Tab-separated table of C-alpha atoms and ligand atoms in Angstrom:
chain	number	residue	atom	x	y	z
A	40	UNK	CA	8.128	-90.756	-39.683
A	41	UNK	CA	6.189	-89.424	-36.662
A	42	UNK	CA	4.473	-86.690	-36.045
A	43	UNK	CA	6.306	-85.852	-33.628
A	44	UNK	CA	9.778	-85.935	-35.853
A	45	UNK	CA	8.077	-84.028	-38.697
A	46	UNK	CA	8.188	-81.348	-36.083
A	47	UNK	CA	11.215	-80.737	-35.255
A	48	UNK	CA	12.768	-81.598	-38.599
A	49	UNK	CA	10.410	-78.461	-39.932
A	50	UNK	CA	12.059	-76.833	-36.938
A	51	UNK	CA	15.572	-77.638	-38.468
A	52	UNK	CA	14.854	-77.187	-41.736
A	53	UNK	CA	13.418	-73.442	-41.105
A	54	UNK	CA	15.815	-72.716	-38.427
A	55	UNK	CA	12.988	-71.894	-36.043
A	56	UNK	CA	14.990	-73.912	-33.473
A	57	UNK	CA	18.529	-73.518	-33.059
A	58	UNK	CA	19.158	-74.247	-30.102
A	59	UNK	CA	20.076	-78.276	-29.969
A	60	UNK	CA	18.805	-78.606	-25.791
A	61	UNK	CA	15.126	-77.466	-26.621
A	62	UNK	CA	14.785	-79.886	-29.339
A	63	UNK	CA	16.477	-82.659	-26.876
A	64	UNK	CA	13.938	-81.328	-24.028
A	65	UNK	CA	10.778	-81.656	-26.961
A	66	UNK	CA	12.103	-85.133	-27.713
A	67	UNK	CA	12.297	-86.069	-23.859
A	68	UNK	CA	9.113	-84.562	-22.831
A	69	UNK	CA	5.827	-86.336	-23.799
A	70	UNK	CA	3.634	-83.878	-24.719
A	71	UNK	CA	0.707	-87.315	-24.472
A	72	UNK	CA	1.106	-86.283	-20.601
A	73	UNK	CA	-0.122	-82.699	-20.761
A	74	UNK	CA	-3.573	-82.793	-23.206
A	75	UNK	CA	-7.122	-83.628	-22.213
A	76	UNK	CA	-7.434	-87.903	-23.275
A	77	UNK	CA	-9.625	-87.085	-25.644
A	78	UNK	CA	-7.173	-84.798	-28.055
A	79	UNK	CA	-4.367	-87.833	-27.464
A	80	UNK	CA	-4.416	-88.369	-30.963
A	81	UNK	CA	-3.947	-84.690	-31.646
A	82	UNK	CA	-0.676	-84.002	-29.150
A	83	UNK	CA	1.737	-83.535	-31.773
A	84	UNK	CA	-0.572	-81.385	-34.314
A	85	UNK	CA	0.772	-78.019	-34.903
A	86	UNK	CA	-1.836	-76.020	-33.163
A	87	UNK	CA	-3.640	-75.093	-29.959
A	88	UNK	CA	-5.335	-77.607	-28.034
A	89	UNK	CA	-8.359	-77.171	-25.340
A	90	UNK	CA	-7.188	-77.636	-21.470
A	91	UNK	CA	-9.743	-77.411	-18.345
A	92	UNK	CA	-10.827	-74.186	-17.728
A	93	UNK	CA	-11.324	-72.906	-21.468
A	94	UNK	CA	-7.992	-72.515	-21.457
A	95	UNK	CA	-5.564	-73.941	-23.957
A	96	UNK	CA	-2.220	-75.601	-24.305
A	97	UNK	CA	-0.179	-73.115	-27.065
A	98	UNK	CA	0.856	-74.401	-30.497
A	99	UNK	CA	4.113	-76.180	-30.398
A	100	UNK	CA	6.209	-73.941	-32.793
A	101	UNK	CA	5.010	-71.149	-31.211
A	102	UNK	CA	6.322	-72.350	-28.189
A	103	UNK	CA	9.767	-73.172	-29.424
A	104	UNK	CA	9.786	-69.524	-30.725
A	105	UNK	CA	9.550	-67.994	-27.401
A	106	UNK	CA	11.716	-69.932	-25.268
A	107	UNK	CA	13.676	-70.128	-28.647
A	108	UNK	CA	13.580	-65.420	-27.563
A	109	UNK	CA	14.672	-65.782	-23.868
A	110	UNK	CA	18.138	-67.659	-24.860
A	111	UNK	CA	17.609	-70.394	-21.360
A	112	UNK	CA	20.904	-71.198	-19.683
A	113	UNK	CA	20.848	-74.300	-17.475
A	114	UNK	CA	20.790	-72.161	-14.296
A	115	UNK	CA	17.689	-69.909	-15.297
A	116	UNK	CA	15.467	-69.011	-13.166
A	117	UNK	CA	12.384	-68.460	-14.530
A	118	UNK	CA	9.269	-67.221	-14.351
A	119	UNK	CA	6.254	-68.142	-16.156
A	120	UNK	CA	2.818	-66.304	-15.980
A	121	UNK	CA	0.001	-69.064	-16.904
A	122	UNK	CA	1.331	-72.434	-16.012
A	123	UNK	CA	-1.830	-74.163	-17.827
A	124	UNK	CA	-1.157	-78.236	-18.832
A	125	UNK	CA	2.203	-77.644	-17.478
A	126	UNK	CA	3.776	-78.651	-20.710
A	127	UNK	CA	5.865	-75.239	-21.423
A	128	UNK	CA	7.233	-75.353	-17.939
A	129	UNK	CA	8.215	-78.919	-18.087
A	130	UNK	CA	10.208	-78.289	-21.145
A	131	UNK	CA	12.122	-75.085	-19.428
A	132	UNK	CA	12.872	-77.180	-16.587
A	133	UNK	CA	15.215	-79.747	-18.313
A	134	UNK	CA	16.592	-77.096	-20.297
A	135	UNK	CA	17.409	-75.121	-16.867
A	136	UNK	CA	18.233	-78.336	-14.843
A	137	UNK	CA	19.946	-76.744	-12.606
A	138	UNK	CA	17.665	-73.990	-12.314
A	139	UNK	CA	14.047	-73.655	-11.415
A	140	UNK	CA	11.004	-72.683	-12.794
A	141	UNK	CA	8.358	-70.702	-10.584
A	142	UNK	CA	5.025	-71.010	-12.792
A	143	UNK	CA	1.565	-68.833	-11.565
A	144	UNK	CA	-1.846	-69.886	-12.374
A	145	UNK	CA	-4.954	-68.061	-11.122
A	146	UNK	CA	-7.542	-70.550	-13.011
A	147	UNK	CA	-8.212	-72.652	-9.935
A	148	UNK	CA	-9.287	-75.856	-11.744
A	149	UNK	CA	-5.605	-75.674	-13.599
A	150	UNK	CA	-3.553	-76.025	-10.895
A	151	UNK	CA	-4.823	-79.749	-9.818
A	152	UNK	CA	-3.593	-80.667	-13.483
A	153	UNK	CA	-0.694	-78.774	-14.467
A	154	UNK	CA	0.874	-80.085	-10.668
A	155	UNK	CA	0.156	-84.015	-11.441
A	156	UNK	CA	1.315	-83.348	-15.088
A	157	UNK	CA	4.369	-82.521	-14.301
A	158	UNK	CA	5.052	-85.539	-11.795
A	159	UNK	CA	4.274	-87.965	-14.018
A	160	UNK	CA	6.411	-86.254	-16.531
A	161	UNK	CA	8.669	-86.777	-13.554
A	162	UNK	CA	10.336	-82.810	-13.008
A	163	UNK	CA	10.702	-81.626	-9.408
A	164	UNK	CA	12.105	-77.731	-11.034
A	165	UNK	CA	9.110	-76.739	-10.803
A	166	UNK	CA	6.878	-75.263	-8.998
A	167	UNK	CA	2.928	-74.467	-9.641
A	168	UNK	CA	1.956	-71.390	-8.021
A	169	UNK	CA	-2.081	-70.425	-7.951
A	170	UNK	CA	-2.027	-66.634	-7.565
A	171	UNK	CA	-2.530	-63.724	-10.249
A	172	UNK	CA	0.769	-63.849	-12.298
A	173	UNK	CA	0.130	-59.943	-13.829
A	174	UNK	CA	1.587	-58.872	-10.526
A	175	UNK	CA	4.551	-61.435	-11.183
A	176	UNK	CA	5.800	-63.666	-7.950
A	177	UNK	CA	8.048	-61.093	-5.628
A	178	UNK	CA	8.974	-64.199	-3.445
A	179	UNK	CA	11.208	-65.710	-6.436
A	180	UNK	CA	12.561	-62.899	-7.544
A	181	UNK	CA	14.958	-61.377	-9.190
A	182	UNK	CA	14.282	-64.096	-12.334
A	183	UNK	CA	16.802	-64.214	-15.026
A	184	UNK	CA	13.619	-65.142	-17.686
A	185	UNK	CA	10.026	-64.303	-17.263
A	186	UNK	CA	7.917	-65.639	-20.006
A	187	UNK	CA	3.856	-64.886	-20.198
A	188	UNK	CA	2.126	-68.117	-21.912
A	189	UNK	CA	-1.082	-65.772	-22.579
A	190	UNK	CA	-1.815	-61.901	-24.328
A	191	UNK	CA	-0.933	-59.205	-22.099
A	192	UNK	CA	-1.716	-55.491	-22.933
A	193	UNK	CA	1.292	-54.397	-22.546
A	194	UNK	CA	4.341	-55.652	-20.067
A	195	UNK	CA	3.501	-54.658	-16.222
A	196	UNK	CA	6.062	-52.721	-15.078
A	197	UNK	CA	6.769	-55.566	-12.003
A	198	UNK	CA	7.752	-58.214	-14.622
A	199	UNK	CA	10.637	-55.270	-15.174
A	200	UNK	CA	10.862	-54.751	-11.760
A	201	UNK	CA	11.212	-58.568	-10.947
A	202	UNK	CA	13.762	-59.246	-14.345
A	203	UNK	CA	17.301	-59.487	-13.427
A	204	UNK	CA	20.045	-56.855	-15.617
A	205	UNK	CA	20.459	-58.847	-18.835
A	206	UNK	CA	17.144	-61.012	-18.126
A	207	UNK	CA	15.158	-61.268	-21.098
A	208	UNK	CA	11.357	-61.568	-21.399
A	209	UNK	CA	8.853	-63.434	-24.120
A	210	UNK	CA	5.541	-62.592	-24.080
A	211	UNK	CA	2.647	-61.612	-26.717
A	212	UNK	CA	1.885	-58.068	-26.151
A	213	UNK	CA	-1.024	-56.350	-27.198
A	214	UNK	CA	-4.640	-55.590	-27.664
A	215	UNK	CA	-7.330	-59.077	-26.814
A	216	UNK	CA	-7.754	-60.439	-30.627
A	217	UNK	CA	-4.416	-59.618	-32.039
A	218	UNK	CA	-0.574	-59.668	-30.301
A	219	UNK	CA	2.826	-59.291	-31.553
A	220	UNK	CA	5.296	-61.530	-29.585
A	221	UNK	CA	8.119	-59.454	-28.192
A	222	UNK	CA	11.526	-60.288	-26.856
A	223	UNK	CA	12.666	-57.449	-24.710
A	224	UNK	CA	16.460	-57.920	-22.791
A	225	UNK	CA	17.090	-55.581	-20.204
A	226	UNK	CA	20.624	-54.138	-19.924
A	227	UNK	CA	21.715	-51.212	-17.882
A	228	UNK	CA	20.966	-48.089	-19.255
A	229	UNK	CA	17.608	-49.431	-21.267
A	230	UNK	CA	15.346	-51.641	-22.841
A	231	UNK	CA	16.301	-53.483	-25.788
A	232	UNK	CA	13.182	-54.287	-27.471
A	233	UNK	CA	12.651	-56.951	-30.846
A	234	UNK	CA	9.018	-58.168	-32.001
A	235	UNK	CA	8.923	-61.787	-33.577
A	236	UNK	CA	5.526	-62.092	-35.422
A	237	UNK	CA	2.097	-61.969	-35.205
A	238	UNK	CA	-0.145	-64.479	-32.651
A	239	UNK	CA	-3.433	-64.623	-31.018
A	240	UNK	CA	-3.216	-66.222	-26.910
A	241	UNK	CA	-5.658	-66.857	-24.665
A	242	UNK	CA	-5.858	-63.023	-22.251
A	243	UNK	CA	-4.096	-61.825	-19.259
A	244	UNK	CA	-6.331	-61.752	-16.383
A	245	UNK	CA	-5.973	-60.350	-13.020
A	246	UNK	CA	-4.814	-56.555	-12.023
A	247	UNK	CA	-2.997	-55.891	-14.866
A	248	UNK	CA	-4.663	-57.663	-17.470
A	249	UNK	CA	-7.444	-56.273	-19.344
A	250	UNK	CA	-10.196	-54.206	-18.524
B	439	SAH	N1	1.686	-72.729	-20.996
B	439	SAH	C1	0.165	-73.077	-20.573
B	439	SAH	C2	-0.493	-72.340	-21.678
B	439	SAH	C3	-1.361	-71.971	-20.894
B	439	SAH	S1	-2.628	-70.862	-21.422
B	439	SAH	C4	0.646	-74.345	-21.296
B	439	SAH	O1	2.212	-75.173	-21.628
B	439	SAH	O2	0.418	-75.324	-21.376
B	439	SAH	C5	-2.324	-69.494	-20.508
B	439	SAH	C6	-2.733	-69.158	-19.595
B	439	SAH	O3	-2.785	-68.452	-18.783
B	439	SAH	C7	-4.263	-69.704	-19.034
B	439	SAH	O4	-3.782	-71.664	-18.121
B	439	SAH	C8	-4.484	-68.426	-18.306
B	439	SAH	O5	-5.588	-69.297	-17.380
B	439	SAH	C9	-3.502	-68.420	-17.440
B	439	SAH	N2	-3.579	-67.241	-16.858
B	439	SAH	C10	-4.264	-66.123	-17.618
B	439	SAH	N3	-4.350	-64.794	-16.975
B	439	SAH	C11	-3.250	-65.094	-15.679
B	439	SAH	C12	-2.551	-64.723	-14.967
B	439	SAH	N4	-2.902	-63.385	-14.298
B	439	SAH	N5	-1.789	-65.174	-13.940
B	439	SAH	C13	-1.534	-66.422	-14.036
B	439	SAH	N6	-2.557	-67.044	-15.058
B	439	SAH	C14	-3.363	-66.287	-15.762
């Protein structure tokens, strides 16, 4: 069994991934195309890997946990904060094949990296935006789903404003070196909030990032 197949087996056995479309997307998108050349042999290791600008591509199991929590639909319009390598956006775009992904990235040197990785992978329903995603991205709003792949001190009000009624946010929330994964659903008169375990992500920068 390849390392990639091992991961899939583990996710199915443990029930971490129930949505078969996520497994299909994971099979289809080559993670090799999103990691640095030096890390090619680690592309399917279940840990984060360094990319450019001191940032990381998240651990595969963590990505899957977040995508599962988002309950993605084929037609969803999704906002990602933290494009990084573009890998997570590629997975979302594959599941949301009739939808669209806006992915913001604040570190300039990652913009071309993400864009060219996505192009290489043949993904054309993602737009990479060089902006401060802590303010969301008003032009594409309202969103069905919002996902942050960086640690947030709290969920910025603007993200809630830019989320549709019935929409879901998945984001690691907490202090800089220890976050809880939060899944939040916006309903008519309240926010349904669940937590999904402890994680450590690179920090959210920008206006609503850490002090
Ligand atoms: N989703 C990425 C993982 C990126 S790591 C992947 O699949 O590879 C988190 C990213 O969030 C980093 O690239 C970091 O630069 C970015 N980031 C941090 N603060 C941000 C902000 N305010 N707006 C947009 N991106 C931000």
